[in-house]
mmCIF file of C-alpha atoms in Angstrom:
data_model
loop_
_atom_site.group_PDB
_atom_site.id
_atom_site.type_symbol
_atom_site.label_atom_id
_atom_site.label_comp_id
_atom_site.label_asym_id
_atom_site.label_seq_id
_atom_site.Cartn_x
_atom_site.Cartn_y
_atom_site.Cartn_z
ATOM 1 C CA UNK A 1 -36.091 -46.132 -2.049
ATOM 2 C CA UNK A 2 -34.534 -44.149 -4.507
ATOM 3 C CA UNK A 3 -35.668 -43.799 -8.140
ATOM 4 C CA UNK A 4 -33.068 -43.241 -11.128
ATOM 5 C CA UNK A 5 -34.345 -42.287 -14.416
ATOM 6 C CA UNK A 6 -32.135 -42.198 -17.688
ATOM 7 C CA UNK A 7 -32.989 -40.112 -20.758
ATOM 8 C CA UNK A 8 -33.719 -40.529 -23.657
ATOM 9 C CA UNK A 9 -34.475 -44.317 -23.837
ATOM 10 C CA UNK A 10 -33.442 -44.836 -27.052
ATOM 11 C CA UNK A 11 -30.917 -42.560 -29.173
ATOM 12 C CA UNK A 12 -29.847 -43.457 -32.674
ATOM 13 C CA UNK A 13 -26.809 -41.742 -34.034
ATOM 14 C CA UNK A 14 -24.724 -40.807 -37.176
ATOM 15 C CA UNK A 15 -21.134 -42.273 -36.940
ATOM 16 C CA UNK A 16 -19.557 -39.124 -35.840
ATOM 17 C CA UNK A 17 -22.147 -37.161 -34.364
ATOM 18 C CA UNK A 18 -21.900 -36.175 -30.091
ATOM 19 C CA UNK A 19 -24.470 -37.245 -27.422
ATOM 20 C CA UNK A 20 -26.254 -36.240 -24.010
ATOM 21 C CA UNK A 21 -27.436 -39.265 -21.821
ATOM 22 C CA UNK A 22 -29.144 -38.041 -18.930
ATOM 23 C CA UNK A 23 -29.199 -39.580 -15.424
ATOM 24 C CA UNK A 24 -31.598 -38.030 -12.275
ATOM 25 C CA UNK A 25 -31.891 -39.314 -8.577
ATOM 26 C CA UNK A 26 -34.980 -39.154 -6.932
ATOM 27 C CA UNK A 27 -32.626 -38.834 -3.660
ATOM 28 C CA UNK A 28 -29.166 -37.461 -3.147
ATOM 29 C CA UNK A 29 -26.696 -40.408 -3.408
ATOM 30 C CA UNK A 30 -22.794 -40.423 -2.080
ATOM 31 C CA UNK A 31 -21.987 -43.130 -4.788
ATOM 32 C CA UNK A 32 -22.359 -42.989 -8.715
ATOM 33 C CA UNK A 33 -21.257 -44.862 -11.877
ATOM 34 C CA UNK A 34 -21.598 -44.925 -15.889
ATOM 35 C CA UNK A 35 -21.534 -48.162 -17.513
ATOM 36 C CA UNK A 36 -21.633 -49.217 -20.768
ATOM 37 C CA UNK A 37 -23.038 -52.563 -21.324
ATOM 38 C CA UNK A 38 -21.740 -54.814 -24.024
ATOM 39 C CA UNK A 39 -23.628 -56.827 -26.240
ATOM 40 C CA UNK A 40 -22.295 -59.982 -24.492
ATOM 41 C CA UNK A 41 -23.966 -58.392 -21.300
ATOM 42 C CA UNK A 42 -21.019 -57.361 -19.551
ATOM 43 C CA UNK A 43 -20.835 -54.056 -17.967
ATOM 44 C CA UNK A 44 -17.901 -52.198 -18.302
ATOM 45 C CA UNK A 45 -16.816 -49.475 -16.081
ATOM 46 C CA UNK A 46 -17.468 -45.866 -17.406
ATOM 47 C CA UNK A 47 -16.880 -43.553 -14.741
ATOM 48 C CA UNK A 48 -16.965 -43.738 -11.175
ATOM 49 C CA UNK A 49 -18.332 -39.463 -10.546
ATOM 50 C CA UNK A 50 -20.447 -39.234 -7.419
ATOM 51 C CA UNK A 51 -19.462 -35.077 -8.124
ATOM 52 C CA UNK A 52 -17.404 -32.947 -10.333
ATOM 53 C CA UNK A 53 -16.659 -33.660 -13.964
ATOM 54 C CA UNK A 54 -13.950 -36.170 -15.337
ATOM 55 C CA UNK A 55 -12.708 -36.692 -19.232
ATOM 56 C CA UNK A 56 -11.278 -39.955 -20.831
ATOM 57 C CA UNK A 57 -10.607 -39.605 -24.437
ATOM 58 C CA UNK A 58 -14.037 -38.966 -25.981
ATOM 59 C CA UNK A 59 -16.379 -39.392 -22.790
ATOM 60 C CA UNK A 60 -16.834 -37.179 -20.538
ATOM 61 C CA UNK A 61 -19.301 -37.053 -17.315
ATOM 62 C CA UNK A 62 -20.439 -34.361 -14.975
ATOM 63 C CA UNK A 63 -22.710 -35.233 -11.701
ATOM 64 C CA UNK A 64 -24.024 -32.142 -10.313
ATOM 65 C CA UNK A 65 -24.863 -33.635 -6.577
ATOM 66 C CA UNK A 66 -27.167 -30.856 -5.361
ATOM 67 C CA UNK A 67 -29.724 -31.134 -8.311
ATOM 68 C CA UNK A 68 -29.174 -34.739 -8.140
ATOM 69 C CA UNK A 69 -28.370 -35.320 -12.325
ATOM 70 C CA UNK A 70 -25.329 -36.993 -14.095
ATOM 71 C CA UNK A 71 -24.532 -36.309 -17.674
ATOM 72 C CA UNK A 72 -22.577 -38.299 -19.786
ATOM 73 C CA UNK A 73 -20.867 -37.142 -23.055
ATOM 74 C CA UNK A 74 -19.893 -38.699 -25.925
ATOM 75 C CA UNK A 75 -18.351 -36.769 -28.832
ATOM 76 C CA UNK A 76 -17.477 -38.418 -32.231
ATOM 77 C CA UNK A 77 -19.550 -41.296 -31.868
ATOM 78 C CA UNK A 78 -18.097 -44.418 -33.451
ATOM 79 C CA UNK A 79 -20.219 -47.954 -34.177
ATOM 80 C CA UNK A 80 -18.549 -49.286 -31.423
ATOM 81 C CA UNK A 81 -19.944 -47.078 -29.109
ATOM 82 C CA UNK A 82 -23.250 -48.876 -29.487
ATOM 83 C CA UNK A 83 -25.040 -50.798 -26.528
ATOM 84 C CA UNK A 84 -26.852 -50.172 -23.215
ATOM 85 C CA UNK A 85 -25.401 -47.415 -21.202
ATOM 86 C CA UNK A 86 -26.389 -47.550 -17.672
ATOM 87 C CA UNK A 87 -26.007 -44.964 -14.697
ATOM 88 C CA UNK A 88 -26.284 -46.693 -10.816
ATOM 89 C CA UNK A 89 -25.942 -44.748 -7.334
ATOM 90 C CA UNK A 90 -26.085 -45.491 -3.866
ATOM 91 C CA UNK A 91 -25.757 -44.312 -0.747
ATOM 92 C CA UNK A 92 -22.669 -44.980 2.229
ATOM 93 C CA UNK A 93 -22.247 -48.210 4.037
ATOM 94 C CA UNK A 94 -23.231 -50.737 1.825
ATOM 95 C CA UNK A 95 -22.736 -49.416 -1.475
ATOM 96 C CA UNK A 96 -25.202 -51.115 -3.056
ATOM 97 C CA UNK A 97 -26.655 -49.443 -6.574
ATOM 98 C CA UNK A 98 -29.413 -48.649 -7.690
ATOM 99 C CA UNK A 99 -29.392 -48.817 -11.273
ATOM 100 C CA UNK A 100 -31.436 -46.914 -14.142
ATOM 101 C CA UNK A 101 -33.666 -48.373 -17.186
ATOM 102 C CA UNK A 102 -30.294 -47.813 -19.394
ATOM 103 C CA UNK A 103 -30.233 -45.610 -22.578
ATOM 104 C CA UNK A 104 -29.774 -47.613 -25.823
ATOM 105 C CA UNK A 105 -27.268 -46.202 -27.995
ATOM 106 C CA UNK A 106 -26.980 -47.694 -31.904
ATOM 107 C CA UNK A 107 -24.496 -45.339 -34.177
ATOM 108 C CA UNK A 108 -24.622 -45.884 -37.457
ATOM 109 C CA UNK A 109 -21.961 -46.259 -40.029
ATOM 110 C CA UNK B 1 -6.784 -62.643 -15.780
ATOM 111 C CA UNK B 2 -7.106 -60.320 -13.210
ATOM 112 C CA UNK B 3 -11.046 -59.515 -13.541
ATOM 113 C CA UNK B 4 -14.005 -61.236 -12.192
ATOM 114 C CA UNK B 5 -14.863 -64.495 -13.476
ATOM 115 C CA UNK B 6 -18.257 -66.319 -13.759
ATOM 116 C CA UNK B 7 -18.940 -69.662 -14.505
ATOM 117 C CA UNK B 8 -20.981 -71.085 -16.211
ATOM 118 C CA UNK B 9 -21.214 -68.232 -18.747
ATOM 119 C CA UNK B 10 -24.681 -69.922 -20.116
ATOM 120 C CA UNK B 11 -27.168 -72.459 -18.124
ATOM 121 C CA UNK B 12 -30.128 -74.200 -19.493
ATOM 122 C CA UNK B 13 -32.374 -75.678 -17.047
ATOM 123 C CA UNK B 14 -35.585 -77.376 -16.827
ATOM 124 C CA UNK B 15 -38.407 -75.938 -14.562
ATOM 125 C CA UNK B 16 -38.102 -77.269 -11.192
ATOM 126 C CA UNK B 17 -34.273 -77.966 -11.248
ATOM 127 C CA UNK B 18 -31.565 -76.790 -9.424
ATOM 128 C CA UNK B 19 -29.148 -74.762 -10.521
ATOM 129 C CA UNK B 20 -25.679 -72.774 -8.977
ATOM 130 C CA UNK B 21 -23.570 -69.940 -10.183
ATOM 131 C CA UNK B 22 -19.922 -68.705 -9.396
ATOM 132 C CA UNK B 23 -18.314 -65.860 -9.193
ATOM 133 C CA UNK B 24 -14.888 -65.116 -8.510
ATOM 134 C CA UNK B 25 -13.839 -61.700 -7.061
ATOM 135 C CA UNK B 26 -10.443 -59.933 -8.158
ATOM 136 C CA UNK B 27 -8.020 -60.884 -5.366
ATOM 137 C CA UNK B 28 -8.089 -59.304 -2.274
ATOM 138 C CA UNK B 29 -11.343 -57.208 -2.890
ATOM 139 C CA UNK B 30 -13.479 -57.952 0.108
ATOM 140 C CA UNK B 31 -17.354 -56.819 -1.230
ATOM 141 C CA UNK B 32 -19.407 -59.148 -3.721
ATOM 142 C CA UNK B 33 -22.239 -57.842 -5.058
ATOM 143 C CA UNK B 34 -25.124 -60.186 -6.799
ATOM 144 C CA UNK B 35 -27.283 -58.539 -9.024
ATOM 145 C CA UNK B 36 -29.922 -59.337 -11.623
ATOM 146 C CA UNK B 37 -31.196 -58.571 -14.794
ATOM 147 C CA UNK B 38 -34.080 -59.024 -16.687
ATOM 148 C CA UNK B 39 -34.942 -58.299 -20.427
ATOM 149 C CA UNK B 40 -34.532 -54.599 -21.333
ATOM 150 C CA UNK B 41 -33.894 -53.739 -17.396
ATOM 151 C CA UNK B 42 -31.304 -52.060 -15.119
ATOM 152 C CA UNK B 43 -29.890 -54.782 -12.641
ATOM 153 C CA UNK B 44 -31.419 -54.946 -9.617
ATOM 154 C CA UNK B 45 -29.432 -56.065 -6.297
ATOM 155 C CA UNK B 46 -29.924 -59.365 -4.886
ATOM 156 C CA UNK B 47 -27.418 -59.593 -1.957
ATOM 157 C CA UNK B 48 -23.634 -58.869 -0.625
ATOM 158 C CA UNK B 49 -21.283 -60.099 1.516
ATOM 159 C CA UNK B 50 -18.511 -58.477 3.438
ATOM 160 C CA UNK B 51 -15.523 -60.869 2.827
ATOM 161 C CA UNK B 52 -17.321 -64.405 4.287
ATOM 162 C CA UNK B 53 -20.524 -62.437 6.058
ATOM 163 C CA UNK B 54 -23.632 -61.795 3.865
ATOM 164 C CA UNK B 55 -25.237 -58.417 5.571
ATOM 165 C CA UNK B 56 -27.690 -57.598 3.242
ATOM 166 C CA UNK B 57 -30.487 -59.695 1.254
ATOM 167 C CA UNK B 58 -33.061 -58.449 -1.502
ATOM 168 C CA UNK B 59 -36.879 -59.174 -0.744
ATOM 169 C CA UNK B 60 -35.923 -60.459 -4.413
ATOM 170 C CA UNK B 61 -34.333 -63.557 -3.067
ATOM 171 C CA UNK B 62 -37.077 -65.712 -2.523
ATOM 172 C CA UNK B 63 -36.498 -68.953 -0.117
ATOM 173 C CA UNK B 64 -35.193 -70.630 -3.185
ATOM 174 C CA UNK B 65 -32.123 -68.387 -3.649
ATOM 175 C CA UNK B 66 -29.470 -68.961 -1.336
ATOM 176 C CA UNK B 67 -25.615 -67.278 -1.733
ATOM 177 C CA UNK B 68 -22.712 -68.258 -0.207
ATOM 178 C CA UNK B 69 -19.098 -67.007 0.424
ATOM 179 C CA UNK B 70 -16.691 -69.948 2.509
ATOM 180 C CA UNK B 71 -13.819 -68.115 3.597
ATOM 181 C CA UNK B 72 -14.290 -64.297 1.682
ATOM 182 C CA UNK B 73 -13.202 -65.788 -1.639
ATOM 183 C CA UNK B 74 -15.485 -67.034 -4.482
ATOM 184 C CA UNK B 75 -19.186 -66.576 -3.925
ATOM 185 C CA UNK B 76 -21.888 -69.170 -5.308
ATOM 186 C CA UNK B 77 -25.384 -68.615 -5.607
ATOM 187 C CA UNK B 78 -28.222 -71.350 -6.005
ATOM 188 C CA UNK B 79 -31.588 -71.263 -7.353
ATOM 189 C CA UNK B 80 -33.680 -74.049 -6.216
ATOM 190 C CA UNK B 81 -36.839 -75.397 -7.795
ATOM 191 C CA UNK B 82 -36.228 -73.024 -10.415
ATOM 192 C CA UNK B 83 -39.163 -71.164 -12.198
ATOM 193 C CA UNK B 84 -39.201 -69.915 -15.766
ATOM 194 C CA UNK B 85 -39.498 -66.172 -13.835
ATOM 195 C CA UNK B 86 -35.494 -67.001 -12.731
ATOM 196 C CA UNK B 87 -34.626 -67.141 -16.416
ATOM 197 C CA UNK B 88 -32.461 -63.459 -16.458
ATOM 198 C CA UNK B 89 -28.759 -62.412 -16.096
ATOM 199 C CA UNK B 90 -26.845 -62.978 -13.202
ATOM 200 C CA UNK B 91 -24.302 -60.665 -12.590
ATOM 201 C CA UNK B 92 -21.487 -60.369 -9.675
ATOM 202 C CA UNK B 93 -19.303 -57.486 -8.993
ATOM 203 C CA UNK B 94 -16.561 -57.061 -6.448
ATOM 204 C CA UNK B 95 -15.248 -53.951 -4.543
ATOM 205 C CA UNK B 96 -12.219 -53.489 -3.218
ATOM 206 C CA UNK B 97 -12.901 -50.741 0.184
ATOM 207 C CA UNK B 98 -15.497 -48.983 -1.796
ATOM 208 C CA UNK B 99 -17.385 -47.706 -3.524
ATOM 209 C CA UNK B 100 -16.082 -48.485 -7.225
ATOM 210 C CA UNK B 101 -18.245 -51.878 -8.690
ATOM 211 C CA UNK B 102 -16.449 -53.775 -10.872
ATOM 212 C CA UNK B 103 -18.718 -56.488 -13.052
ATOM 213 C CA UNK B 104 -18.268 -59.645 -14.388
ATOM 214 C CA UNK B 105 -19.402 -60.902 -17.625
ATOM 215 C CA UNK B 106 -22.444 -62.799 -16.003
ATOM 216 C CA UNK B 107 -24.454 -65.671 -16.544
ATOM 217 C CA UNK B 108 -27.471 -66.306 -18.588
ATOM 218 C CA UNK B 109 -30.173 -68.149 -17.226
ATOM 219 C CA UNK B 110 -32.912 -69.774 -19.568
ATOM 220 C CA UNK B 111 -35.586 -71.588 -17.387
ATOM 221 C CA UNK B 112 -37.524 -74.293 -20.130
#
């Protein structure tokens, strides 16, 4: 089945600073998402970017589909920012995801 | 509130109980996904059903899960037995067409 690894596992910021979090696919995948989990545990919708590159306020995410990578951006880190961010893909029909180990995110004040 | 909804939010449970979850989709989406998730892991799939049909199960569901969906609306799952290796997060997420997930806030399961 396919594999999907996130980099770095751990990142600790300066309030203010920007961010890479990495996502690779073992396999190609039609379907692809950014979460950011809460501390409550919820996951909350990022992006949906199975291609291409899409901006809301200070994220931003680009999936380059033929290398089989996702990149998520965040610029001016704030403390809120902090928690679990997760990427998932999947393939067509039953769109189920496969999700990675997460990258855990704490900015500082 | 138009998002998905789980109850109970927390369970306690003794070994070798029975326990069941809910989760209700946002209206009119006709996937639910169940997914797990253990301490300092991804969530891993479980099952889904197309509105009241479950098509696809995890070789994680053991014969003691069992998930449910009477009439495409809500979904339940049920743990029976349940084993301190159950104690995780249960998460459900719906999908309207495809392939956007959309989560709910889960529930915690502590097996004593």
């Amino acid at each position: 089945g396919i594999q999907v690894e996130q980099s770095p596992p751990d990142l600790i910021l300066q309030e203010g600073a920007n961010s890479t979090l990495r996502c690779n696919f073992s396999d190609s995948v039609n379907n692809l998402q950014w979460f950011h989990q809460n501390p409550w545990g919820q996951l909350i919708n990022l992006f949906y970017i199975p291609s291409g590159t899409k901006q809301n306020g200070r994220l931003s995410a680009t999936t380059v589909a033929t290398e089989r990578y996702s990149l998520l951006y965040i610029s001016s880190s704030q403390t809120t920012d902090s928690g679990v961010y997760f990427c998932a893909g999947g393939t067509s029909g039953t769109y189920k995801y496969i999700f990675g180990t997460g990258t855990r995110l704490k900015v500082l004040a | 509130d138009t998002g998905v909804s789980q109850n109970p939010r927390h369970k306690i449970t003794k070994r070798g109980q029975n326990v069941t979850f809910r989760c209700d989709p946002i209206s009119e989406h006709n996937r639910l996904y169940w997914y797990r998730q253990t301490l300092g892991q991804g969530p891993e799939f479980l099952t889904y059903f197309q509105n009241e049909a479950q098509l696809e199960k995890s070789r994680l569901l053991s014969d003691r899960f069992s998930a449910e969906r009477p009439k495409g609306s809500f979904s339940t799952l049920e743990i029976q037995r349940t084993e301190q290796g159950d104690s995780a997060m249960y998460l459900c997420a719906s999908v309207i067409g495809g392939p956007e997930q959309f989560f709910g806030p889960g529930t915690r399961l502590t097996v004593l």
